[in-house]
PDB file of C-alpha atoms in Angstrom:
ATOM      1  CA  MET A   1     -16.275  12.160 -36.139  1.00  0.00           C
ATOM      2  CA  GLU A   2     -18.864  13.101 -33.558  1.00  0.00           C
ATOM      3  CA  GLU A   3     -17.521  10.381 -31.274  1.00  0.00           C
ATOM      4  CA  ASN A   4     -14.005  11.825 -31.555  1.00  0.00           C
ATOM      5  CA  LYS A   5     -15.313  15.272 -30.658  1.00  0.00           C
ATOM      6  CA  HIS A   6     -17.057  13.789 -27.625  1.00  0.00           C
ATOM      7  CA  ILE A   7     -13.825  12.122 -26.490  1.00  0.00           C
ATOM      8  CA  VAL A   8     -11.868  15.361 -26.895  1.00  0.00           C
ATOM      9  CA  ARG A   9     -14.543  17.304 -25.022  1.00  0.00           C
ATOM     10  CA  ARG A  10     -14.525  14.783 -22.196  1.00  0.00           C
ATOM     11  CA  GLY A  11     -10.735  15.030 -22.008  1.00  0.00           C
ATOM     12  CA  ILE A  12     -10.950  18.810 -21.739  1.00  0.00           C
ATOM     13  CA  TYR A  13     -13.573  18.467 -18.986  1.00  0.00           C
ATOM     14  CA  ILE A  14     -11.248  16.207 -16.999  1.00  0.00           C
ATOM     15  CA  LEU A  15      -8.231  18.530 -17.403  1.00  0.00           C
ATOM     16  CA  PRO A  16      -8.922  20.986 -14.531  1.00  0.00           C
ATOM     17  CA  ASN A  17      -9.745  18.067 -12.234  1.00  0.00           C
ATOM     18  CA  LEU A  18      -6.311  16.612 -12.993  1.00  0.00           C
ATOM     19  CA  PHE A  19      -4.743  19.765 -11.551  1.00  0.00           C
ATOM     20  CA  THR A  20      -6.985  19.419  -8.501  1.00  0.00           C
ATOM     21  CA  THR A  21      -5.928  15.785  -8.159  1.00  0.00           C
ATOM     22  CA  ALA A  22      -2.272  16.829  -8.355  1.00  0.00           C
ATOM     23  CA  SER A  23      -2.919  19.323  -5.550  1.00  0.00           C
ATOM     24  CA  LEU A  24      -4.598  16.619  -3.479  1.00  0.00           C
ATOM     25  CA  PHE A  25      -1.758  14.178  -4.154  1.00  0.00           C
ATOM     26  CA  THR A  26       1.028  16.540  -3.079  1.00  0.00           C
ATOM     27  CA  GLY A  27      -1.006  17.547  -0.030  1.00  0.00           C
ATOM     28  CA  PHE A  28      -1.356  13.873   0.884  1.00  0.00           C
ATOM     29  CA  MET A  29       2.361  13.310   0.308  1.00  0.00           C
ATOM     30  CA  ALA A  30       3.084  16.314   2.541  1.00  0.00           C
ATOM     31  CA  ILE A  31       1.450  14.386   5.386  1.00  0.00           C
ATOM     32  CA  ILE A  32       3.539  11.286   4.596  1.00  0.00           C
ATOM     33  CA  TRP A  33       6.755  13.297   4.432  1.00  0.00           C
ATOM     34  CA  ALA A  34       5.992  15.083   7.703  1.00  0.00           C
ATOM     35  CA  SER A  35       5.321  11.755   9.418  1.00  0.00           C
ATOM     36  CA  ASN A  36       8.792  10.638   8.274  1.00  0.00           C
ATOM     37  CA  GLY A  37      10.455  13.813   9.548  1.00  0.00           C
ATOM     38  CA  LYS A  38      11.042  15.255   6.058  1.00  0.00           C
ATOM     39  CA  PHE A  39       9.616  18.665   6.904  1.00  0.00           C
ATOM     40  CA  GLU A  40      11.128  20.617   4.020  1.00  0.00           C
ATOM     41  CA  TRP A  41       9.721  18.063   1.584  1.00  0.00           C
ATOM     42  CA  SER A  42       6.381  18.389   3.349  1.00  0.00           C
ATOM     43  CA  ALA A  43       6.488  22.176   3.066  1.00  0.00           C
ATOM     44  CA  MET A  44       7.386  21.940  -0.622  1.00  0.00           C
ATOM     45  CA  GLY A  45       4.439  19.613  -1.153  1.00  0.00           C
ATOM     46  CA  ILE A  46       2.062  22.165   0.354  1.00  0.00           C
ATOM     47  CA  LEU A  47       3.515  24.997  -1.726  1.00  0.00           C
ATOM     48  CA  PHE A  48       3.278  22.880  -4.896  1.00  0.00           C
ATOM     49  CA  SER A  49      -0.351  22.162  -4.017  1.00  0.00           C
ATOM     50  CA  ALA A  50      -0.924  25.918  -3.949  1.00  0.00           C
ATOM     51  CA  LEU A  51       0.490  26.189  -7.465  1.00  0.00           C
ATOM     52  CA  MET A  52      -1.812  23.433  -8.724  1.00  0.00           C
ATOM     53  CA  ASP A  53      -4.756  24.981  -6.866  1.00  0.00           C
ATOM     54  CA  GLY A  54      -4.135  28.282  -8.604  1.00  0.00           C
ATOM     55  CA  LEU A  55      -4.088  26.614 -12.003  1.00  0.00           C
ATOM     56  CA  ASP A  56      -7.145  24.357 -11.830  1.00  0.00           C
ATOM     57  CA  GLY A  57      -9.656  27.200 -11.681  1.00  0.00           C
ATOM     58  CA  LYS A  58      -7.917  29.134 -14.447  1.00  0.00           C
ATOM     59  CA  VAL A  59      -7.818  26.055 -16.674  1.00  0.00           C
ATOM     60  CA  ALA A  60     -11.521  25.430 -16.027  1.00  0.00           C
ATOM     61  CA  ARG A  61     -12.408  29.003 -17.004  1.00  0.00           C
ATOM     62  CA  LEU A  62     -10.178  29.006 -20.094  1.00  0.00           C
ATOM     63  CA  THR A  63     -11.639  25.724 -21.345  1.00  0.00           C
ATOM     64  CA  GLY A  64     -15.207  26.543 -20.324  1.00  0.00           C
ATOM     65  CA  THR A  65     -15.411  23.436 -18.141  1.00  0.00           C
ATOM     66  CA  SER A  66     -16.286  24.976 -14.773  1.00  0.00           C
ATOM     67  CA  SER A  67     -18.744  22.804 -12.877  1.00  0.00           C
ATOM     68  CA  GLU A  68     -20.279  22.371  -9.441  1.00  0.00           C
ATOM     69  CA  PHE A  69     -18.490  19.033  -9.192  1.00  0.00           C
ATOM     70  CA  GLY A  70     -15.163  20.783  -9.788  1.00  0.00           C
ATOM     71  CA  VAL A  71     -15.940  23.370  -7.111  1.00  0.00           C
ATOM     72  CA  GLN A  72     -16.721  20.736  -4.486  1.00  0.00           C
ATOM     73  CA  TYR A  73     -13.776  18.536  -5.451  1.00  0.00           C
ATOM     74  CA  ASP A  74     -11.458  21.545  -5.245  1.00  0.00           C
ATOM     75  CA  SER A  75     -12.712  22.334  -1.736  1.00  0.00           C
ATOM     76  CA  LEU A  76     -12.069  18.787  -0.532  1.00  0.00           C
ATOM     77  CA  ALA A  77      -8.572  18.865  -2.025  1.00  0.00           C
ATOM     78  CA  ASP A  78      -7.925  22.244  -0.379  1.00  0.00           C
ATOM     79  CA  LEU A  79      -8.958  20.882   3.007  1.00  0.00           C
ATOM     80  CA  VAL A  80      -6.347  18.139   2.747  1.00  0.00           C
ATOM     81  CA  ALA A  81      -3.571  20.224   1.163  1.00  0.00           C
ATOM     82  CA  PHE A  82      -3.969  23.438   3.172  1.00  0.00           C
ATOM     83  CA  GLY A  83      -5.823  22.335   6.302  1.00  0.00           C
ATOM     84  CA  VAL A  84      -4.908  18.809   7.373  1.00  0.00           C
ATOM     85  CA  ALA A  85      -1.392  18.684   5.862  1.00  0.00           C
ATOM     86  CA  PRO A  86      -0.084  21.983   7.339  1.00  0.00           C
ATOM     87  CA  GLY A  87      -1.748  21.246  10.684  1.00  0.00           C
ATOM     88  CA  PHE A  88      -0.097  17.838  10.907  1.00  0.00           C
ATOM     89  CA  MET A  89       3.218  19.167   9.584  1.00  0.00           C
ATOM     90  CA  VAL A  90       3.512  21.979  12.131  1.00  0.00           C
ATOM     91  CA  TYR A  91       2.500  19.609  14.927  1.00  0.00           C
ATOM     92  CA  ALA A  92       5.101  16.988  14.008  1.00  0.00           C
ATOM     93  CA  TRP A  93       7.721  19.658  13.301  1.00  0.00           C
ATOM     94  CA  MET A  94       7.451  21.966  16.298  1.00  0.00           C
ATOM     95  CA  ILE A  95       4.375  22.018  18.495  1.00  0.00           C
ATOM     96  CA  ASP A  96       4.213  18.369  19.540  1.00  0.00           C
ATOM     97  CA  ALA A  97       6.401  19.506  22.445  1.00  0.00           C
ATOM     98  CA  PHE A  98       3.278  21.152  23.899  1.00  0.00           C
ATOM     99  CA  GLY A  99       1.453  17.821  24.108  1.00  0.00           C
ATOM    100  CA  ARG A 100      -2.334  18.065  24.055  1.00  0.00           C
ATOM    101  CA  THR A 101      -2.193  21.833  23.607  1.00  0.00           C
ATOM    102  CA  GLY A 102      -0.147  21.423  20.441  1.00  0.00           C
ATOM    103  CA  ALA A 103      -2.501  18.745  19.112  1.00  0.00           C
ATOM    104  CA  ALA A 104      -5.517  20.919  19.917  1.00  0.00           C
ATOM    105  CA  MET A 105      -3.988  23.902  18.089  1.00  0.00           C
ATOM    106  CA  ALA A 106      -3.225  21.793  15.014  1.00  0.00           C
ATOM    107  CA  PHE A 107      -6.792  20.451  15.047  1.00  0.00           C
ATOM    108  CA  LEU A 108      -8.141  23.993  15.474  1.00  0.00           C
ATOM    109  CA  PHE A 109      -6.227  25.051  12.374  1.00  0.00           C
ATOM    110  CA  ALA A 110      -7.662  22.195  10.285  1.00  0.00           C
ATOM    111  CA  THR A 111     -11.193  22.737  11.606  1.00  0.00           C
ATOM    112  CA  CYS A 112     -11.129  26.471  10.925  1.00  0.00           C
ATOM    113  CA  GLY A 113      -9.891  25.669   7.427  1.00  0.00           C
ATOM    114  CA  ALA A 114     -12.916  23.429   6.851  1.00  0.00           C
ATOM    115  CA  LEU A 115     -15.264  26.140   8.126  1.00  0.00           C
ATOM    116  CA  ARG A 116     -13.538  28.719   5.936  1.00  0.00           C
ATOM    117  CA  LEU A 117     -14.041  26.584   2.831  1.00  0.00           C
ATOM    118  CA  ALA A 118     -17.697  25.956   3.650  1.00  0.00           C
ATOM    119  CA  ARG A 119     -18.334  29.675   4.114  1.00  0.00           C
ATOM    120  CA  PHE A 120     -16.499  30.512   0.898  1.00  0.00           C
ATOM    121  CA  ASN A 121     -18.621  28.063  -1.110  1.00  0.00           C
ATOM    122  CA  VAL A 122     -21.836  29.492   0.316  1.00  0.00           C
ATOM    123  CA  ALA A 123     -20.694  33.069  -0.411  1.00  0.00           C
ATOM    124  CA  ALA A 124     -19.639  32.172  -3.961  1.00  0.00           C
ATOM    125  CA  ALA A 125     -23.010  30.549  -4.642  1.00  0.00           C
ATOM    126  CA  SER A 126     -24.810  33.686  -3.441  1.00  0.00           C
ATOM    127  CA  GLY A 127     -22.844  35.909  -5.823  1.00  0.00           C
ATOM    128  CA  ALA A 128     -20.795  37.802  -3.213  1.00  0.00           C
ATOM    129  CA  SER A 129     -18.176  40.322  -4.355  1.00  0.00           C
ATOM    130  CA  LYS A 130     -14.917  38.754  -5.534  1.00  0.00           C
ATOM    131  CA  LYS A 131     -12.751  41.758  -4.715  1.00  0.00           C
ATOM    132  CA  PHE A 132     -12.102  40.679  -1.128  1.00  0.00           C
ATOM    133  CA  PHE A 133     -11.960  37.410   0.748  1.00  0.00           C
ATOM    134  CA  ILE A 134     -13.804  37.467   4.064  1.00  0.00           C
ATOM    135  CA  GLY A 135     -11.346  35.737   6.333  1.00  0.00           C
ATOM    136  CA  LEU A 136      -7.844  34.562   5.484  1.00  0.00           C
ATOM    137  CA  PRO A 137      -7.983  32.118   2.528  1.00  0.00           C
ATOM    138  CA  ILE A 138      -7.011  28.587   3.545  1.00  0.00           C
ATOM    139  CA  PRO A 139      -4.252  28.322   0.877  1.00  0.00           C
ATOM    140  CA  ALA A 140      -2.590  31.442   2.318  1.00  0.00           C
ATOM    141  CA  ALA A 141      -2.836  30.046   5.850  1.00  0.00           C
ATOM    142  CA  GLY A 142      -1.391  26.680   4.843  1.00  0.00           C
ATOM    143  CA  CYS A 143       1.389  28.221   2.768  1.00  0.00           C
ATOM    144  CA  THR A 144       2.349  30.535   5.642  1.00  0.00           C
ATOM    145  CA  LEU A 145       3.091  27.519   7.840  1.00  0.00           C
ATOM    146  CA  ALA A 146       4.907  25.809   4.966  1.00  0.00           C
ATOM    147  CA  ALA A 147       7.046  28.875   4.248  1.00  0.00           C
ATOM    148  CA  LEU A 148       7.879  29.123   7.951  1.00  0.00           C
ATOM    149  CA  VAL A 149       9.784  25.823   7.704  1.00  0.00           C
ATOM    150  CA  PHE A 150      12.229  27.450   5.283  1.00  0.00           C
ATOM    151  CA  PHE A 151      12.358  30.753   7.198  1.00  0.00           C
ATOM    152  CA  VAL A 152      13.313  29.422  10.650  1.00  0.00           C
ATOM    153  CA  PRO A 153      16.956  28.543   9.771  1.00  0.00           C
ATOM    154  CA  TYR A 154      17.552  32.242   9.019  1.00  0.00           C
ATOM    155  CA  LEU A 155      16.729  33.240  12.597  1.00  0.00           C
ATOM    156  CA  PRO A 156      19.614  34.017  14.988  1.00  0.00           C
ATOM    157  CA  THR A 157      20.605  31.243  17.377  1.00  0.00           C
ATOM    158  CA  MET A 158      19.330  33.261  20.340  1.00  0.00           C
ATOM    159  CA  LEU A 159      15.798  33.214  18.876  1.00  0.00           C
ATOM    160  CA  GLN A 160      15.666  29.534  17.969  1.00  0.00           C
ATOM    161  CA  GLY A 161      14.374  28.622  21.423  1.00  0.00           C
ATOM    162  CA  LEU A 162      11.310  30.818  20.849  1.00  0.00           C
ATOM    163  CA  VAL A 163      10.317  29.083  17.614  1.00  0.00           C
ATOM    164  CA  PRO A 164       8.057  26.354  19.113  1.00  0.00           C
ATOM    165  CA  GLY A 165       6.027  28.916  21.068  1.00  0.00           C
ATOM    166  CA  PHE A 166       5.814  31.202  18.039  1.00  0.00           C
ATOM    167  CA  CYS A 167       4.622  28.294  15.873  1.00  0.00           C
ATOM    168  CA  LEU A 168       1.956  27.418  18.443  1.00  0.00           C
ATOM    169  CA  LEU A 169       0.642  30.987  18.553  1.00  0.00           C
ATOM    170  CA  LEU A 170       0.853  31.454  14.786  1.00  0.00           C
ATOM    171  CA  THR A 171      -1.053  28.228  14.132  1.00  0.00           C
ATOM    172  CA  GLY A 172      -3.858  29.384  16.409  1.00  0.00           C
ATOM    173  CA  LEU A 173      -3.846  32.899  14.951  1.00  0.00           C
ATOM    174  CA  LEU A 174      -4.075  31.614  11.381  1.00  0.00           C
ATOM    175  CA  GLY A 175      -7.010  29.419  12.366  1.00  0.00           C
ATOM    176  CA  VAL A 176      -8.851  32.348  13.933  1.00  0.00           C
ATOM    177  CA  LEU A 177      -8.125  34.604  10.942  1.00  0.00           C
ATOM    178  CA  MET A 178      -9.605  32.037   8.559  1.00  0.00           C
ATOM    179  CA  VAL A 179     -13.001  32.226  10.278  1.00  0.00           C
ATOM    180  CA  SER A 180     -12.771  35.950  11.036  1.00  0.00           C
ATOM    181  CA  ARG A 181     -14.385  38.858   9.177  1.00  0.00           C
ATOM    182  CA  VAL A 182     -11.016  40.337   8.230  1.00  0.00           C
ATOM    183  CA  ARG A 183     -10.891  41.372   4.579  1.00  0.00           C
ATOM    184  CA  TYR A 184      -8.100  40.163   2.335  1.00  0.00           C
ATOM    185  CA  TYR A 185      -7.617  41.353  -1.232  1.00  0.00           C
ATOM    186  CA  SER A 186      -8.377  38.487  -3.618  1.00  0.00           C
ATOM    187  CA  PHE A 187      -6.535  39.725  -6.743  1.00  0.00           C
ATOM    188  CA  LYS A 188      -9.539  38.476  -8.749  1.00  0.00           C
ATOM    189  CA  GLU A 189     -10.683  41.951  -9.784  1.00  0.00           C
ATOM    190  CA  TYR A 190      -8.099  44.053 -11.527  1.00  0.00           C
ATOM    191  CA  GLY A 191      -9.528  47.571 -11.309  1.00  0.00           C
ATOM    192  CA  PHE A 192      -6.699  48.775  -9.061  1.00  0.00           C
ATOM    193  CA  LEU A 193      -4.068  47.167 -11.292  1.00  0.00           C
ATOM    194  CA  ARG A 194      -5.516  48.837 -14.393  1.00  0.00           C
ATOM    195  CA  THR A 195      -5.690  52.294 -12.809  1.00  0.00           C
ATOM    196  CA  HIS A 196      -2.260  52.018 -11.149  1.00  0.00           C
ATOM    197  CA  ARG A 197      -0.345  50.149 -13.819  1.00  0.00           C
ATOM    198  CA  TYR A 198       3.067  51.707 -13.132  1.00  0.00           C
ATOM    199  CA  ARG A 199       2.958  51.118  -9.372  1.00  0.00           C
ATOM    200  CA  SER A 200       1.595  47.625  -9.905  1.00  0.00           C
ATOM    201  CA  MET A 201       4.372  46.801 -12.353  1.00  0.00           C
ATOM    202  CA  VAL A 202       7.117  48.146 -10.063  1.00  0.00           C
ATOM    203  CA  THR A 203       5.674  46.251  -7.094  1.00  0.00           C
ATOM    204  CA  ALA A 204       5.480  43.033  -9.108  1.00  0.00           C
ATOM    205  CA  ILE A 205       9.101  43.410 -10.244  1.00  0.00           C
ATOM    206  CA  LEU A 206      10.285  44.049  -6.680  1.00  0.00           C
ATOM    207  CA  LEU A 207       8.392  41.055  -5.315  1.00  0.00           C
ATOM    208  CA  PHE A 208       9.658  38.808  -8.088  1.00  0.00           C
ATOM    209  CA  SER A 209      13.241  39.977  -7.505  1.00  0.00           C
ATOM    210  CA  MET A 210      12.995  39.347  -3.761  1.00  0.00           C
ATOM    211  CA  ILE A 211      11.598  35.859  -4.230  1.00  0.00           C
ATOM    212  CA  MET A 212      14.187  34.954  -6.855  1.00  0.00           C
ATOM    213  CA  ALA A 213      17.034  36.289  -4.679  1.00  0.00           C
ATOM    214  CA  GLU A 214      16.076  34.490  -1.444  1.00  0.00           C
ATOM    215  CA  PRO A 215      12.891  32.423  -1.824  1.00  0.00           C
ATOM    216  CA  ARG A 216      13.365  30.675   1.533  1.00  0.00           C
ATOM    217  CA  LEU A 217      13.669  33.992   3.357  1.00  0.00           C
ATOM    218  CA  PHE A 218      11.159  36.206   1.574  1.00  0.00           C
ATOM    219  CA  GLY A 219       8.461  33.576   1.023  1.00  0.00           C
ATOM    220  CA  PHE A 220       7.359  33.623   4.651  1.00  0.00           C
ATOM    221  CA  LEU A 221       7.795  37.389   4.939  1.00  0.00           C
ATOM    222  CA  LEU A 222       5.487  38.006   1.965  1.00  0.00           C
ATOM    223  CA  PHE A 223       2.774  35.765   3.399  1.00  0.00           C
ATOM    224  CA  PHE A 224       3.176  37.471   6.775  1.00  0.00           C
ATOM    225  CA  ILE A 225       2.892  40.912   5.172  1.00  0.00           C
ATOM    226  CA  TYR A 226      -0.293  39.795   3.374  1.00  0.00           C
ATOM    227  CA  ILE A 227      -1.761  38.799   6.745  1.00  0.00           C
ATOM    228  CA  ILE A 228      -0.822  42.122   8.349  1.00  0.00           C
ATOM    229  CA  VAL A 229      -2.138  44.174   5.411  1.00  0.00           C
ATOM    230  CA  GLY A 230      -5.552  42.544   5.790  1.00  0.00           C
ATOM    231  CA  LEU A 231      -5.651  43.425   9.484  1.00  0.00           C
ATOM    232  CA  VAL A 232      -4.557  47.013   8.826  1.00  0.00           C
ATOM    233  CA  TYR A 233      -7.140  47.466   6.063  1.00  0.00           C
ATOM    234  CA  THR A 234      -9.992  45.994   8.115  1.00  0.00           C
ATOM    235  CA  PHE A 235      -9.374  47.682  11.453  1.00  0.00           C
ATOM    236  CA  ILE A 236      -7.678  50.956  10.469  1.00  0.00           C
ATOM    237  CA  LEU A 237      -8.368  51.940   6.855  1.00  0.00           C
ATOM    238  CA  LEU A 238     -11.884  50.553   6.386  1.00  0.00           C
ATOM    239  CA  PRO A 239     -13.427  52.327   9.428  1.00  0.00           C
ATOM    240  CA  LYS A 240     -12.162  55.622   7.999  1.00  0.00           C
ATOM    241  CA  LYS A 241     -14.038  54.953   4.752  1.00  0.00           C
ATOM    242  CA  THR A 242     -17.324  53.970   6.360  1.00  0.00           C
ATOM    243  CA  PRO A 243     -18.371  53.807  10.016  1.00  0.00           C
ATOM    244  CA  LEU A 244     -20.942  51.107   9.240  1.00  0.00           C
ATOM    245  CA  PRO A 245     -20.073  47.465   9.923  1.00  0.00           C
ATOM    246  CA  PHE A 246     -19.545  45.515   6.723  1.00  0.00           C
ATOM    247  CA  THR A 247     -21.451  42.386   5.869  1.00  0.00           C
ATOM    248  CA  GLN A 248     -20.686  39.570   3.524  1.00  0.00           C
TER     249      GLN A 248
END
């Protein structure tokens, strides 16, 4: 009986790591698909990795199986799924036309993602506030590039020629934002949602309706809005609240 309990417990311990492995697998496949020119498949792989990444931590907390091993494994999976895979995808898809500059920008994106993950792990270990992320989270950066693949076909023909340059600049900007001090709401503390339940519910319904109506169009726009909101909060709203520079 005790042996059966041990087996069940071990299975529960492995469960969140299976979600992490699924995230790593689809991130790896995103690289394979991009190398074969299947960019929409690659983008879908990255977005699916984000779904798995969102579930592994929740499963670990629900089952009481959070561990330092899981934290480190999750970071390594995130680096592949949201750093290396999107960087390679956007290079093969659009910015390879810029030669070494395109390769350098893709590498910058992946490197900044690695630095972002390292800083996040250090901050989490020190007990930093969970209300805001300091710097754009790497899953958001990777998913922005993935969502862009589906958004580009909606652009007018006259703007299609500007897409490679826009992708180059966006890739660099996302890399810089990941290692910046810009604050992004984490959605891990729900004080605002509890005190503004009606507005939160209406907003959630609107967002859900938009995504269901045109996921290819509104996916990128929502990620882009999230990026802009962080910049507005950090450089416009936050200085009005306190003139002192914030620290992590």
